């Protein structure tokens, strides 16, 4: 029997890029998102630390001991232009203050993109 979770599940698209974030306009055309896009499923109470672990599973660069991961939300503003808002930074190893920030606490909305810069 499948155990049901009390967490609300998000389907989210995540792009990863080495050294910098994507440009907001890279997400403007549905179906033409960045080629390094990864689709992940998570929950609104997922923390940036949990997302770091997910990124490390699919991006070898994120596994480097000294890797830093910068998280940003990409979404359309009230005029329909895409904007990028950096929401936190984690490290591949060790704990940092942003590790415990949850998507909901950072105002992530269903339909937003999550962009991760691996530095």
Short mmCIF file of C-alpha atoms in Angstrom, two decimals:
data_model
loop_
_atom_site.label_atom_id
_atom_site.label_comp_id
_atom_site.label_asym_id
_atom_site.label_seq_id
_atom_site.Cartn_x
_atom_site.Cartn_y
_atom_site.Cartn_z
CA UNK A 1 0.00 0.00 0.00
CA UNK A 2 1.39 3.39 -0.98
CA UNK A 3 1.98 5.81 1.86
CA UNK A 4 0.57 9.27 1.12
CA UNK A 5 2.60 12.32 1.98
CA UNK A 6 1.12 15.36 3.66
CA UNK A 7 3.49 17.57 1.70
CA UNK A 8 2.08 19.45 -1.30
CA UNK A 9 4.06 18.38 -4.34
CA UNK A 10 5.48 20.78 -6.92
CA UNK A 11 6.60 19.90 -10.40
CA UNK A 12 9.42 22.23 -11.19
CA UNK A 13 11.90 22.85 -13.95
CA UNK A 14 15.45 23.51 -12.96
CA UNK A 15 18.25 24.79 -15.15
CA UNK A 16 21.85 24.46 -14.05
CA UNK A 17 24.67 26.54 -15.44
CA UNK A 18 28.36 26.71 -14.61
CA UNK A 19 29.75 30.01 -13.26
CA UNK A 20 26.60 32.15 -13.66
CA UNK A 21 22.83 32.16 -13.85
CA UNK A 22 20.97 31.97 -17.15
CA UNK A 23 19.48 35.18 -18.49
CA UNK A 24 15.78 35.59 -17.60
CA UNK A 25 14.85 35.78 -21.29
CA UNK A 26 16.30 32.25 -21.75
CA UNK A 27 13.07 31.04 -20.12
CA UNK A 28 10.65 33.29 -22.05
CA UNK A 29 9.58 30.78 -24.72
CA UNK A 30 7.89 27.62 -23.42
CA UNK A 31 9.55 24.61 -25.01
CA UNK A 32 12.78 26.52 -25.67
CA UNK A 33 14.10 26.60 -22.12
CA UNK A 34 17.85 26.16 -21.55
CA UNK A 35 19.17 22.83 -22.88
CA UNK A 36 20.62 21.92 -19.48
CA UNK A 37 17.15 21.85 -17.96
CA UNK A 38 16.31 19.12 -15.48
CA UNK A 39 12.77 18.39 -14.36
CA UNK A 40 12.51 17.59 -10.68
CA UNK A 41 9.60 16.99 -8.37
CA UNK A 42 9.77 18.34 -4.87
CA UNK A 43 7.64 19.92 -2.16
CA UNK A 44 7.06 23.47 -1.04
CA UNK A 45 8.75 22.71 2.26
CA UNK A 46 11.89 21.41 0.51
CA UNK A 47 14.99 23.29 1.64
CA UNK A 48 17.84 24.62 -0.45
CA UNK A 49 20.02 21.95 1.18
CA UNK A 50 17.66 19.23 -0.09
CA UNK A 51 17.70 20.80 -3.56
CA UNK A 52 21.50 20.93 -3.42
CA UNK A 53 21.53 17.17 -2.88
CA UNK A 54 19.21 16.69 -5.88
CA UNK A 55 21.42 18.85 -8.10
CA UNK A 56 24.51 16.92 -6.98
CA UNK A 57 22.86 13.71 -8.24
CA UNK A 58 22.64 15.03 -11.82
CA UNK A 59 25.45 17.60 -12.12
CA UNK A 60 28.98 16.29 -11.43
CA UNK A 61 30.31 19.88 -11.12
CA UNK A 62 28.10 20.36 -8.06
CA UNK A 63 29.88 17.50 -6.29
CA UNK A 64 33.22 19.33 -6.14
CA UNK A 65 34.20 19.91 -2.52
CA UNK A 66 34.47 23.68 -3.04
CA UNK A 67 31.37 24.07 -5.25
CA UNK A 68 28.91 26.83 -4.41
CA UNK A 69 25.33 26.69 -5.69
CA UNK A 70 23.41 29.92 -6.19
CA UNK A 71 19.63 29.47 -6.40
CA UNK A 72 17.33 31.88 -8.24
CA UNK A 73 13.66 31.93 -9.19
CA UNK A 74 12.73 32.97 -12.73
CA UNK A 75 9.18 34.11 -13.37
CA UNK A 76 7.20 36.66 -15.41
CA UNK A 77 6.58 40.04 -13.80
CA UNK A 78 3.25 41.88 -14.06
CA UNK A 79 4.24 43.08 -17.55
CA UNK A 80 5.04 39.58 -18.79
CA UNK A 81 8.83 40.10 -18.79
CA UNK A 82 10.84 37.35 -17.16
CA UNK A 83 12.86 38.35 -14.10
CA UNK A 84 15.47 36.45 -12.12
CA UNK A 85 15.57 36.75 -8.32
CA UNK A 86 18.49 35.19 -6.43
CA UNK A 87 17.14 33.56 -3.26
CA UNK A 88 20.09 31.78 -1.64
CA UNK A 89 23.52 30.19 -1.79
CA UNK A 90 24.62 26.77 -0.56
CA UNK A 91 27.92 24.91 -0.59
CA UNK A 92 28.53 21.38 -1.79
CA UNK A 93 30.09 20.47 1.54
CA UNK A 94 29.45 22.07 4.89
CA UNK A 95 26.48 23.96 6.24
CA UNK A 96 25.53 27.53 5.42
CA UNK A 97 22.73 29.82 6.70
CA UNK A 98 20.66 29.49 3.49
CA UNK A 99 20.59 25.66 3.73
CA UNK A 100 17.42 25.67 5.80
CA UNK A 101 15.40 28.09 3.66
CA UNK A 102 12.33 26.36 2.21
CA UNK A 103 10.81 27.07 -1.21
CA UNK A 104 7.53 28.24 0.35
CA UNK A 105 9.35 30.58 2.73
CA UNK A 106 11.13 32.09 -0.29
CA UNK A 107 7.76 32.59 -2.08
CA UNK A 108 8.31 30.01 -4.81
CA UNK A 109 5.13 29.73 -6.89
CA UNK A 110 3.95 26.84 -9.05
CA UNK A 111 5.04 27.75 -12.58
CA UNK A 112 8.24 29.51 -11.51
CA UNK A 113 11.54 28.17 -12.79
CA UNK A 114 14.40 27.39 -10.46
CA UNK A 115 17.78 28.37 -11.90
CA UNK A 116 20.95 27.05 -10.27
CA UNK A 117 24.40 28.50 -10.94
CA UNK A 118 27.22 26.15 -9.97
CA UNK A 119 30.35 28.10 -9.09
#
